[in-house]
PDB file of C-alpha atoms and ligand atoms in Angstrom:
ATOM      1  CA  MET K   1     -21.861  -0.493   2.179  1.00 92.00           C
ATOM      2  CA  LEU K   2     -22.175  -3.120  -1.392  1.00 96.00           C
ATOM      3  CA  GLU K   3     -25.515  -1.372  -2.040  1.00 94.00           C
ATOM      4  CA  ASN K   4     -26.563  -2.877  -5.551  1.00 92.00           C
ATOM      5  CA  LYS K   5     -22.805  -4.062  -6.280  1.00 97.00           C
ATOM      6  CA  VAL K   6     -23.821  -7.739  -8.632  1.00 98.00           C
ATOM      7  CA  CYS K   7     -21.478  -9.730  -6.877  1.00 98.00           C
ATOM      8  CA  LEU K   8     -20.404 -13.405  -8.024  1.00 98.00           C
ATOM      9  CA  VAL K   9     -19.028 -15.518  -5.647  1.00 98.00           C
ATOM     10  CA  THR K  10     -18.135 -19.318  -7.242  1.00 98.00           C
ATOM     11  CA  GLY K  11     -18.595 -22.359  -5.163  1.00 98.00           C
ATOM     12  CA  ALA K  12     -21.288 -20.850  -2.390  1.00 98.00           C
ATOM     13  CA  THR K  13     -22.947 -23.792  -1.138  1.00 98.00           C
ATOM     14  CA  ARG K  14     -20.722 -25.014   1.647  1.00 98.00           C
ATOM     15  CA  GLY K  15     -17.480 -24.046   3.430  1.00 98.00           C
ATOM     16  CA  ILE K  16     -15.548 -20.796   2.424  1.00 98.00           C
ATOM     17  CA  GLY K  17     -17.808 -19.908  -0.346  1.00 98.00           C
ATOM     18  CA  ARG K  18     -20.596 -20.363   1.215  1.00 98.00           C
ATOM     19  CA  ALA K  19     -19.305 -17.923   4.314  1.00 98.00           C
ATOM     20  CA  ILE K  20     -18.402 -14.866   1.402  1.00 98.00           C
ATOM     21  CA  ALA K  21     -21.333 -15.292  -0.280  1.00 98.00           C
ATOM     22  CA  ALA K  22     -23.425 -14.781   3.328  1.00 97.00           C
ATOM     23  CA  LYS K  23     -21.042 -11.744   4.272  1.00 97.00           C
ATOM     24  CA  LEU K  24     -21.348  -9.553   1.018  1.00 97.00           C
ATOM     25  CA  ALA K  25     -24.917 -10.573   1.234  1.00 97.00           C
ATOM     26  CA  SER K  26     -25.166  -8.846   4.512  1.00 96.00           C
ATOM     27  CA  MET K  27     -23.130  -5.474   3.295  1.00 96.00           C
ATOM     28  CA  GLY K  28     -25.968  -5.197   0.798  1.00 96.00           C
ATOM     29  CA  GLY K  29     -24.653  -6.356  -1.883  1.00 97.00           C
ATOM     30  CA  VAL K  30     -26.805  -8.052  -4.955  1.00 97.00           C
ATOM     31  CA  VAL K  31     -25.122 -11.589  -4.317  1.00 98.00           C
ATOM     32  CA  ILE K  32     -25.327 -14.164  -7.310  1.00 98.00           C
ATOM     33  CA  GLY K  33     -23.388 -17.792  -5.786  1.00 98.00           C
ATOM     34  CA  THR K  34     -23.163 -21.070  -7.711  1.00 98.00           C
ATOM     35  CA  GLY K  35     -22.987 -24.353  -6.610  1.00 98.00           C
ATOM     36  CA  THR K  36     -22.621 -27.814  -9.142  1.00 98.00           C
ATOM     37  CA  THR K  37     -25.853 -28.768  -9.120  1.00 98.00           C
ATOM     38  CA  ASP K  38     -29.454 -27.054  -9.365  1.00 98.00           C
ATOM     39  CA  GLU K  39     -29.901 -28.337  -5.240  1.00 98.00           C
ATOM     40  CA  GLY K  40     -26.992 -26.923  -4.889  1.00 98.00           C
ATOM     41  CA  ALA K  41     -28.048 -23.549  -6.552  1.00 98.00           C
ATOM     42  CA  GLN K  42     -31.225 -23.907  -4.570  1.00 98.00           C
ATOM     43  CA  GLN K  43     -29.887 -23.904  -1.435  1.00 98.00           C
ATOM     44  CA  ILE K  44     -27.969 -20.815  -2.028  1.00 98.00           C
ATOM     45  CA  THR K  45     -31.217 -18.976  -3.017  1.00 98.00           C
ATOM     46  CA  ASP K  46     -32.933 -20.115   0.070  1.00 97.00           C
ATOM     47  CA  TYR K  47     -29.813 -19.227   2.675  1.00 97.00           C
ATOM     48  CA  LEU K  48     -29.598 -15.642   0.905  1.00 97.00           C
ATOM     49  CA  ASN K  49     -33.168 -15.048   0.718  1.00 95.00           C
ATOM     50  CA  ALA K  50     -33.644 -16.033   4.310  1.00 93.00           C
ATOM     51  CA  ALA K  51     -30.851 -13.237   4.886  1.00 90.00           C
ATOM     52  CA  GLY K  52     -33.518 -11.053   3.337  1.00 87.00           C
ATOM     53  CA  SER K  53     -31.167 -10.710   0.657  1.00 88.00           C
ATOM     54  CA  GLN K  54     -31.634 -10.003  -3.097  1.00 89.00           C
ATOM     55  CA  GLY K  55     -29.464 -12.565  -5.337  1.00 96.00           C
ATOM     56  CA  GLU K  56     -29.834 -15.794  -6.077  1.00 98.00           C
ATOM     57  CA  GLY K  57     -27.903 -19.379  -6.964  1.00 98.00           C
ATOM     58  CA  MET K  58     -26.840 -20.315 -10.447  1.00 98.00           C
ATOM     59  CA  ARG K  59     -25.417 -23.481 -11.327  1.00 98.00           C
ATOM     60  CA  LEU K  60     -22.116 -23.393 -12.730  1.00 98.00           C
ATOM     61  CA  LEU K  61     -19.042 -25.838 -13.176  1.00 98.00           C
ATOM     62  CA  VAL K  62     -16.174 -23.440 -13.437  1.00 98.00           C
ATOM     63  CA  ASN K  63     -13.994 -26.081 -15.559  1.00 97.00           C
ATOM     64  CA  ASP K  64     -16.894 -26.216 -18.645  1.00 98.00           C
ATOM     65  CA  ALA K  65     -15.745 -23.083 -20.474  1.00 98.00           C
ATOM     66  CA  ALA K  66     -19.083 -22.298 -22.290  1.00 98.00           C
ATOM     67  CA  ALA K  67     -21.261 -22.399 -19.214  1.00 98.00           C
ATOM     68  CA  ILE K  68     -18.835 -19.434 -17.576  1.00 98.00           C
ATOM     69  CA  VAL K  69     -20.357 -17.498 -20.800  1.00 98.00           C
ATOM     70  CA  ASP K  70     -23.905 -18.439 -20.774  1.00 98.00           C
ATOM     71  CA  LEU K  71     -23.702 -18.167 -16.884  1.00 98.00           C
ATOM     72  CA  HIS K  72     -22.544 -14.801 -17.440  1.00 98.00           C
ATOM     73  CA  LYS K  73     -25.038 -13.468 -20.339  1.00 98.00           C
ATOM     74  CA  SER K  74     -27.525 -14.757 -17.407  1.00 98.00           C
ATOM     75  CA  ILE K  75     -26.482 -12.630 -14.888  1.00 98.00           C
ATOM     76  CA  GLU K  76     -25.555  -9.226 -16.767  1.00 98.00           C
ATOM     77  CA  ALA K  77     -29.075  -9.585 -18.581  1.00 98.00           C
ATOM     78  CA  LYS K  78     -30.972 -10.371 -15.416  1.00 98.00           C
ATOM     79  CA  TYR K  79     -28.778  -8.168 -12.651  1.00 97.00           C
ATOM     80  CA  GLY K  80     -26.219  -5.957 -14.737  1.00 98.00           C
ATOM     81  CA  THR K  81     -22.663  -5.898 -14.634  1.00 98.00           C
ATOM     82  CA  VAL K  82     -20.590  -7.680 -12.345  1.00 98.00           C
ATOM     83  CA  SER K  83     -19.060  -5.682  -9.995  1.00 98.00           C
ATOM     84  CA  ILE K  84     -17.231  -7.936  -7.573  1.00 98.00           C
ATOM     85  CA  LEU K  85     -15.734 -11.211  -8.600  1.00 98.00           C
ATOM     86  CA  VAL K  86     -14.976 -13.668  -6.011  1.00 99.00           C
ATOM     87  CA  ASN K  87     -13.327 -16.741  -7.803  1.00 99.00           C
ATOM     88  CA  ASN K  88     -13.440 -19.282  -4.767  1.00 98.00           C
ATOM     89  CA  ALA K  89     -14.215 -22.995  -6.469  1.00 98.00           C
ATOM     90  CA  GLY K  90     -11.821 -25.770  -5.952  1.00 98.00           C
ATOM     91  CA  ILE K  91     -10.520 -28.952  -5.796  1.00 97.00           C
ATOM     92  CA  SER K  92      -8.091 -30.623  -4.307  1.00 94.00           C
ATOM     93  CA  ARG K  93      -7.170 -34.243  -5.365  1.00 94.00           C
ATOM     94  CA  ASN K  94      -4.602 -35.294  -3.092  1.00 92.00           C
ATOM     95  CA  ASN K  95      -1.672 -37.864  -4.021  1.00 94.00           C
ATOM     96  CA  LEU K  96       1.873 -38.570  -4.338  1.00 96.00           C
ATOM     97  CA  LEU K  97       2.965 -36.935  -7.771  1.00 97.00           C
ATOM     98  CA  MET K  98       4.201 -40.354  -8.889  1.00 97.00           C
ATOM     99  CA  ARG K  99       0.945 -41.210  -8.033  1.00 97.00           C
ATOM    100  CA  VAL K 100      -0.806 -38.405 -10.193  1.00 97.00           C
ATOM    101  CA  LYS K 101      -3.080 -39.377 -13.008  1.00 97.00           C
ATOM    102  CA  ASP K 102      -3.055 -37.192 -16.099  1.00 98.00           C
ATOM    103  CA  ALA K 103      -6.346 -36.648 -15.516  1.00 97.00           C
ATOM    104  CA  GLU K 104      -6.439 -36.008 -12.228  1.00 97.00           C
ATOM    105  CA  TRP K 105      -3.828 -33.218 -13.167  1.00 98.00           C
ATOM    106  CA  ASP K 106      -6.108 -31.886 -15.592  1.00 98.00           C
ATOM    107  CA  GLU K 107      -8.557 -31.524 -13.820  1.00 98.00           C
ATOM    108  CA  VAL K 108      -6.831 -29.365 -10.424  1.00 98.00           C
ATOM    109  CA  ILE K 109      -5.731 -27.012 -13.258  1.00 98.00           C
ATOM    110  CA  ASP K 110      -9.229 -27.102 -15.024  1.00 98.00           C
ATOM    111  CA  THR K 111     -11.167 -26.259 -12.087  1.00 98.00           C
ATOM    112  CA  ASN K 112      -8.699 -24.169  -9.920  1.00 98.00           C
ATOM    113  CA  LEU K 113      -6.793 -22.063 -12.544  1.00 98.00           C
ATOM    114  CA  ASN K 114      -8.167 -22.401 -15.872  1.00 98.00           C
ATOM    115  CA  SER K 115     -11.518 -21.113 -14.520  1.00 98.00           C
ATOM    116  CA  VAL K 116      -9.746 -18.241 -12.496  1.00 98.00           C
ATOM    117  CA  TYR K 117      -8.474 -16.998 -16.347  1.00 98.00           C
ATOM    118  CA  ARG K 118     -12.102 -17.385 -18.015  1.00 98.00           C
ATOM    119  CA  LEU K 119     -13.921 -15.698 -15.063  1.00 98.00           C
ATOM    120  CA  CYS K 120     -11.600 -12.738 -14.691  1.00 98.00           C
ATOM    121  CA  LYS K 121     -11.478 -12.058 -18.693  1.00 98.00           C
ATOM    122  CA  ILE K 122     -14.946 -12.334 -19.148  1.00 98.00           C
ATOM    123  CA  CYS K 123     -15.922 -10.150 -16.151  1.00 98.00           C
ATOM    124  CA  VAL K 124     -13.677  -7.481 -16.111  1.00 98.00           C
ATOM    125  CA  ARG K 125     -14.357  -6.150 -19.558  1.00 98.00           C
ATOM    126  CA  GLY K 126     -17.821  -4.823 -18.110  1.00 98.00           C
ATOM    127  CA  MET K 127     -15.646  -3.448 -14.293  1.00 98.00           C
ATOM    128  CA  LEU K 128     -13.156  -1.409 -16.946  1.00 98.00           C
ATOM    129  CA  ARG K 129     -16.264  -0.205 -18.733  1.00 98.00           C
ATOM    130  CA  GLN K 130     -17.711   1.040 -15.309  1.00 97.00           C
ATOM    131  CA  ARG K 131     -14.086   2.022 -14.110  1.00 98.00           C
ATOM    132  CA  ASP K 132     -15.078   0.559 -10.840  1.00 97.00           C
ATOM    133  CA  GLY K 133     -14.444  -3.344  -9.848  1.00 98.00           C
ATOM    134  CA  ARG K 134     -13.155  -5.847  -7.703  1.00 98.00           C
ATOM    135  CA  ILE K 135     -11.734  -9.072  -8.428  1.00 98.00           C
ATOM    136  CA  ILE K 136     -10.644 -11.447  -5.021  1.00 99.00           C
ATOM    137  CA  ASN K 137      -8.901 -14.575  -5.656  1.00 99.00           C
ATOM    138  CA  ILE K 138      -9.059 -17.160  -3.225  1.00 98.00           C
ATOM    139  CA  SER K 139      -5.582 -18.906  -3.323  1.00 98.00           C
ATOM    140  CA  SER K 140      -4.082 -21.020  -0.015  1.00 97.00           C
ATOM    141  CA  VAL K 141      -0.649 -21.215   1.741  1.00 97.00           C
ATOM    142  CA  VAL K 142      -0.204 -23.863   0.210  1.00 95.00           C
ATOM    143  CA  GLY K 143       0.870 -22.312  -2.815  1.00 97.00           C
ATOM    144  CA  THR K 144       3.505 -20.610  -0.694  1.00 96.00           C
ATOM    145  CA  VAL K 145       5.017 -23.228   1.262  1.00 93.00           C
ATOM    146  CA  GLY K 146       3.904 -26.802  -0.183  1.00 94.00           C
ATOM    147  CA  ASN K 147       2.359 -29.298   0.914  1.00 91.00           C
ATOM    148  CA  ILE K 148       2.949 -33.129   0.546  1.00 92.00           C
ATOM    149  CA  GLY K 149       0.685 -34.978  -2.042  1.00 93.00           C
ATOM    150  CA  GLN K 150      -0.623 -31.682  -3.347  1.00 94.00           C
ATOM    151  CA  ALA K 151       2.033 -30.949  -6.076  1.00 97.00           C
ATOM    152  CA  HIS K 152      -1.157 -29.913  -8.541  1.00 98.00           C
ATOM    153  CA  TYR K 153      -3.103 -28.201  -5.906  1.00 97.00           C
ATOM    154  CA  ALA K 154      -0.163 -26.157  -4.976  1.00 98.00           C
ATOM    155  CA  ALA K 155       1.427 -25.192  -8.557  1.00 98.00           C
ATOM    156  CA  THR K 156      -2.277 -24.272  -9.434  1.00 98.00           C
ATOM    157  CA  LYS K 157      -2.787 -21.582  -5.848  1.00 98.00           C
ATOM    158  CA  SER K 158       1.063 -20.298  -6.656  1.00 98.00           C
ATOM    159  CA  ALA K 159      -0.147 -19.706  -9.999  1.00 98.00           C
ATOM    160  CA  ILE K 160      -2.972 -17.383  -9.127  1.00 98.00           C
ATOM    161  CA  ALA K 161      -0.926 -15.560  -7.069  1.00 97.00           C
ATOM    162  CA  GLY K 162       1.614 -14.026 -10.284  1.00 98.00           C
ATOM    163  CA  PHE K 163      -1.567 -14.034 -12.157  1.00 98.00           C
ATOM    164  CA  SER K 164      -3.406 -11.585  -9.991  1.00 98.00           C
ATOM    165  CA  LYS K 165      -0.506  -9.248  -9.491  1.00 98.00           C
ATOM    166  CA  SER K 166      -0.305  -9.585 -13.426  1.00 98.00           C
ATOM    167  CA  LEU K 167      -3.561  -8.526 -14.172  1.00 98.00           C
ATOM    168  CA  ALA K 168      -3.616  -5.956 -11.173  1.00 98.00           C
ATOM    169  CA  MET K 169      -1.156  -3.880 -13.230  1.00 98.00           C
ATOM    170  CA  GLU K 170      -2.789  -4.203 -16.544  1.00 98.00           C
ATOM    171  CA  VAL K 171      -6.051  -2.665 -15.025  1.00 98.00           C
ATOM    172  CA  ALA K 172      -5.020  -0.647 -12.352  1.00 98.00           C
ATOM    173  CA  THR K 173      -5.639   2.740 -14.133  1.00 98.00           C
ATOM    174  CA  ARG K 174      -9.492   2.150 -14.382  1.00 98.00           C
ATOM    175  CA  SER K 175      -9.847   1.709  -9.989  1.00 97.00           C
ATOM    176  CA  VAL K 176     -10.532  -2.016 -10.615  1.00 98.00           C
ATOM    177  CA  THR K 177      -8.472  -4.099  -8.442  1.00 98.00           C
ATOM    178  CA  VAL K 178      -7.314  -7.319  -8.039  1.00 98.00           C
ATOM    179  CA  ASN K 179      -6.060  -9.566  -4.971  1.00 98.00           C
ATOM    180  CA  VAL K 180      -5.541 -12.470  -3.644  1.00 98.00           C
ATOM    181  CA  VAL K 181      -6.542 -14.199   0.307  1.00 98.00           C
ATOM    182  CA  ALA K 182      -4.618 -17.363   0.827  1.00 98.00           C
ATOM    183  CA  PRO K 183      -6.362 -19.310   3.721  1.00 98.00           C
ATOM    184  CA  GLY K 184      -4.467 -21.705   5.889  1.00 97.00           C
ATOM    185  CA  PHE K 185      -6.100 -24.785   7.132  1.00 95.00           C
ATOM    186  CA  ILE K 186      -9.362 -23.748   7.222  1.00 97.00           C
ATOM    187  CA  GLU K 187     -12.678 -26.254   9.033  1.00 95.00           C
ATOM    188  CA  THR K 188     -14.338 -27.307   6.005  1.00 94.00           C
ATOM    189  CA  ASP K 189     -14.857 -30.485   3.651  1.00 92.00           C
ATOM    190  CA  MET K 190     -11.882 -30.015   2.332  1.00 88.00           C
ATOM    191  CA  THR K 191      -9.868 -30.707   5.399  1.00 88.00           C
ATOM    192  CA  GLY K 192     -12.628 -32.541   6.885  1.00 83.00           C
ATOM    193  CA  ASP K 193     -10.904 -35.909   6.476  1.00 73.00           C
ATOM    194  CA  LEU K 194      -7.851 -35.389   7.657  1.00 74.00           C
ATOM    195  CA  SER K 195      -6.861 -38.109  10.012  1.00 74.00           C
ATOM    196  CA  ASP K 196      -6.016 -37.102  14.101  1.00 79.00           C
ATOM    197  CA  SER K 197      -2.246 -37.786  13.302  1.00 77.00           C
ATOM    198  CA  VAL K 198      -2.209 -35.372  10.010  1.00 76.00           C
ATOM    199  CA  GLN K 199      -4.118 -32.648  12.076  1.00 79.00           C
ATOM    200  CA  GLU K 200      -2.434 -33.008  15.187  1.00 83.00           C
ATOM    201  CA  ASN K 201       1.070 -32.348  13.038  1.00 82.00           C
ATOM    202  CA  LEU K 202      -0.905 -29.268  11.341  1.00 82.00           C
ATOM    203  CA  LEU K 203      -1.636 -27.950  14.529  1.00 90.00           C
ATOM    204  CA  SER K 204       1.467 -27.607  15.744  1.00 92.00           C
ATOM    205  CA  SER K 205       2.553 -25.456  12.803  1.00 91.00           C
ATOM    206  CA  ILE K 206      -0.016 -22.818  13.500  1.00 96.00           C
ATOM    207  CA  PRO K 207       1.131 -20.264  15.794  1.00 96.00           C
ATOM    208  CA  MET K 208      -2.469 -19.403  17.062  1.00 97.00           C
ATOM    209  CA  GLY K 209      -2.490 -23.268  17.550  1.00 95.00           C
ATOM    210  CA  ARG K 210      -6.321 -23.945  16.160  1.00 95.00           C
ATOM    211  CA  MET K 211      -7.716 -24.027  12.205  1.00 96.00           C
ATOM    212  CA  GLY K 212      -9.572 -21.004  10.468  1.00 98.00           C
ATOM    213  CA  THR K 213     -13.607 -20.291  10.021  1.00 98.00           C
ATOM    214  CA  PRO K 214     -15.358 -19.823   6.497  1.00 98.00           C
ATOM    215  CA  GLU K 215     -16.446 -16.476   8.605  1.00 98.00           C
ATOM    216  CA  GLU K 216     -12.465 -15.601   9.231  1.00 98.00           C
ATOM    217  CA  VAL K 217     -11.761 -16.003   5.599  1.00 98.00           C
ATOM    218  CA  ALA K 218     -15.203 -14.239   4.523  1.00 98.00           C
ATOM    219  CA  GLY K 219     -13.763 -11.572   6.717  1.00 98.00           C
ATOM    220  CA  ALA K 220     -10.695 -10.372   4.354  1.00 98.00           C
ATOM    221  CA  VAL K 221     -12.842 -10.690   1.305  1.00 98.00           C
ATOM    222  CA  ALA K 222     -15.133  -8.259   2.575  1.00 98.00           C
ATOM    223  CA  PHE K 223     -12.453  -5.942   3.654  1.00 98.00           C
ATOM    224  CA  LEU K 224     -11.247  -6.059  -0.566  1.00 98.00           C
ATOM    225  CA  ALA K 225     -14.415  -6.041  -1.651  1.00 98.00           C
ATOM    226  CA  SER K 226     -15.169  -2.865   0.149  1.00 98.00           C
ATOM    227  CA  PRO K 227     -14.468   0.582  -0.230  1.00 96.00           C
ATOM    228  CA  MET K 228     -12.211   0.466   2.616  1.00 97.00           C
ATOM    229  CA  SER K 229      -9.638  -1.053   0.510  1.00 98.00           C
ATOM    230  CA  SER K 230      -9.423   1.141  -2.902  1.00 97.00           C
ATOM    231  CA  TYR K 231      -6.069   1.814  -2.881  1.00 98.00           C
ATOM    232  CA  ILE K 232      -4.797  -2.249  -2.289  1.00 98.00           C
ATOM    233  CA  THR K 233      -4.330  -4.045  -5.605  1.00 98.00           C
ATOM    234  CA  GLY K 234      -1.819  -7.088  -6.238  1.00 98.00           C
ATOM    235  CA  SER K 235      -1.794  -7.703  -2.448  1.00 98.00           C
ATOM    236  CA  THR K 236      -2.510 -11.079  -1.049  1.00 98.00           C
ATOM    237  CA  ILE K 237      -4.090 -11.526   2.223  1.00 98.00           C
ATOM    238  CA  PHE K 238      -3.077 -14.559   4.815  1.00 98.00           C
ATOM    239  CA  VAL K 239      -5.895 -15.763   6.514  1.00 98.00           C
ATOM    240  CA  ASP K 240      -3.523 -19.033   8.089  1.00 98.00           C
ATOM    241  CA  GLY K 241      -3.376 -17.925  12.042  1.00 97.00           C
ATOM    242  CA  GLY K 242       0.123 -16.981  11.618  1.00 97.00           C
ATOM    243  CA  MET K 243       1.933 -19.992   9.501  1.00 95.00           C
ATOM    244  CA  ILE K 244       3.461 -17.565   7.058  1.00 87.00           C
ATOM    245  CA  ARG K 245       5.687 -14.970   7.884  1.00 74.00           C
ATOM    246  CA  HIS K 246       7.929 -12.828   5.818  1.00 65.00           C
TER     247      HIS K 246
HETATM  248  P1  NAP C 301     -15.317 -27.444  -0.225  1.00 69.71           P
HETATM  249  O1  NAP C 301     -15.748 -26.938   1.025  1.00 69.71           O
HETATM  250  O2  NAP C 301     -14.444 -28.488  -0.498  1.00 69.71           O
HETATM  251  O3  NAP C 301     -16.553 -26.586  -1.241  1.00 69.71           O
HETATM  252  C1  NAP C 301     -16.103 -26.260  -2.542  1.00 69.71           C
HETATM  253  C2  NAP C 301     -16.608 -25.208  -3.376  1.00 69.71           C
HETATM  254  O4  NAP C 301     -16.622 -25.664  -4.779  1.00 69.71           O
HETATM  255  C3  NAP C 301     -18.501 -26.188  -3.644  1.00 69.71           C
HETATM  256  O5  NAP C 301     -19.008 -25.050  -2.890  1.00 69.71           O
HETATM  257  C4  NAP C 301     -18.388 -26.794  -4.249  1.00 69.71           C
HETATM  258  O6  NAP C 301     -19.887 -27.020  -5.261  1.00 69.71           O
HETATM  259  C5  NAP C 301     -17.684 -26.131  -4.898  1.00 69.71           C
HETATM  260  N1  NAP C 301     -16.632 -26.668  -6.464  1.00 69.71           N
HETATM  261  C6  NAP C 301     -15.915 -27.806  -6.285  1.00 69.71           C
HETATM  262  N2  NAP C 301     -15.892 -28.409  -7.434  1.00 69.71           N
HETATM  263  C7  NAP C 301     -16.420 -27.082  -8.334  1.00 69.71           C
HETATM  264  C8  NAP C 301     -16.386 -27.008 -10.061  1.00 69.71           C
HETATM  265  N3  NAP C 301     -16.382 -28.195 -10.872  1.00 69.71           N
HETATM  266  N4  NAP C 301     -17.068 -25.921 -10.347  1.00 69.71           N
HETATM  267  C9  NAP C 301     -17.822 -25.021 -10.176  1.00 69.71           C
HETATM  268  N5  NAP C 301     -17.902 -25.462  -8.327  1.00 69.71           N
HETATM  269  C10 NAP C 301     -17.365 -26.446  -8.179  1.00 69.71           C
HETATM  270  O7  NAP C 301     -14.201 -26.246   0.049  1.00 69.71           O
HETATM  271  P2  NAP C 301     -13.393 -24.749   0.590  1.00 69.71           P
HETATM  272  O8  NAP C 301     -12.289 -25.352   1.803  1.00 69.71           O
HETATM  273  O9  NAP C 301     -14.857 -23.950   1.105  1.00 69.71           O
HETATM  274  O10 NAP C 301     -12.483 -23.867  -0.479  1.00 69.71           O
HETATM  275  C11 NAP C 301     -12.612 -22.969  -0.812  1.00 69.71           C
HETATM  276  C12 NAP C 301     -11.855 -22.696  -1.257  1.00 69.71           C
HETATM  277  O11 NAP C 301     -10.626 -22.305  -0.771  1.00 69.71           O
HETATM  278  C13 NAP C 301     -10.754 -23.226  -2.587  1.00 69.71           C
HETATM  279  O12 NAP C 301     -10.674 -22.704  -3.621  1.00 69.71           O
HETATM  280  C14 NAP C 301      -9.800 -24.000  -1.946  1.00 69.71           C
HETATM  281  O13 NAP C 301      -8.972 -24.489  -2.475  1.00 69.71           O
HETATM  282  C15 NAP C 301      -9.712 -22.859  -1.019  1.00 69.71           C
HETATM  283  N6  NAP C 301      -8.491 -23.141   0.359  1.00 69.71           N
HETATM  284  C16 NAP C 301      -9.318 -23.950   1.207  1.00 69.71           C
HETATM  285  C17 NAP C 301      -8.459 -23.969   2.054  1.00 69.71           C
HETATM  286  C18 NAP C 301      -9.385 -24.823   3.551  1.00 69.71           C
HETATM  287  O14 NAP C 301      -8.384 -25.404   4.804  1.00 69.71           O
HETATM  288  N7  NAP C 301     -10.179 -25.663   3.414  1.00 69.71           N
HETATM  289  C19 NAP C 301      -7.654 -23.521   2.929  1.00 69.71           C
HETATM  290  C20 NAP C 301      -6.675 -22.673   1.819  1.00 69.71           C
HETATM  291  C21 NAP C 301      -7.604 -22.510   0.702  1.00 69.71           C
HETATM  292  P3  NAP C 301     -20.507 -28.388  -4.652  1.00 69.71           P
HETATM  293  O15 NAP C 301     -21.001 -27.972  -3.351  1.00 69.71           O
HETATM  294  O16 NAP C 301     -22.013 -28.240  -5.887  1.00 69.71           O
HETATM  295  O17 NAP C 301     -19.467 -29.304  -5.071  1.00 69.71           O
END
C-alpha cells in the first residue's frame, strides 16, 4: 500500500515509534527510523532488515536544529523525497509547575514542539513539489485534558494540534495532509514507571479499562499514512480507549 514511499519516523527505537516504523515497513514503505544513539540506529536497521524491509535507522537528536538539516540531506540524497513524516519522538519530564526548572521547560518545548516545526518545515517543501504527502504528528490526550505535573508536556501536545490544523490549511490544495494522533495511556517506557496507585486511578478513567498497546496507535497512523485517508486533513484521531468524548 505504501510501496516506494519514503517514510521518516522519529523516535523509532522503542515504544510507539518502533511499532509505527514496523507497521509502515510491513505496508511496503521505505522506512527511515531515528534513535538518539548509533546503537539505537543500528537496532532500527536490524529490525527493519529482519522484517525484509528497505530503509534503515539513523541517529538524530530532534532538539538539534542542525542535525535535522543534515539528516534530511542524507535521506534525500540516498532515498529521495520524504513522502510520509511521522513526528513521534517526545519526552515527558514530570514535575509540578512550581518546581519546573527553566532548563526542563526548554528541553520539553524543544524536543516535543520545536522539532515538529523544524521537521515539518524541511519535509513539506518536497511534498508540495511532488503534490503528495502525509504528515502525522503524535500528540497526547494530556494536551486536551491536562495532567498534574505535566504543564510543559501538555503545552507542547496541545500546541501540536493548533499547529497541525494551520499547516493542514496551508498545504491542502497540493494533496498534502496533516493530521494528529493523540494516544491515551499506552504501555511503553514513558508510562512504565507509574506507581500502582497512579495506575489504578488511571485505569478507572479509561472506559475500556486497560492501557493501549503501541500497535494500536500504529494502526491509526497507518490509516492516516495510507490512501484510505486521502480526504482527511487537520483532524485528530484519539487512540485512548474512550477517555475523550466530544
Ligand atoms: P518512549 O518509549 O519513551 O520512546 C521515546 C522515543 O523517542 C525513543 O525512540 C527515543 O529514542 C526518542 N527520543 C527521546 N528523546 C529524543 C530526542 N531528543 N531526539 C530524538 N529522539 C528522541 O516514548 P513513547 O511512550 O513511545 O512515546 C512516543 C510518543 O507518543 C511521544 O511523543 C509521547 O509524548 C507520545 N505519547 C505517549 C503516550 C504513552 O502513554 N506512552 C501517550 C500519549 C502520547 P532513544 O531510545 O534513542 O532514547
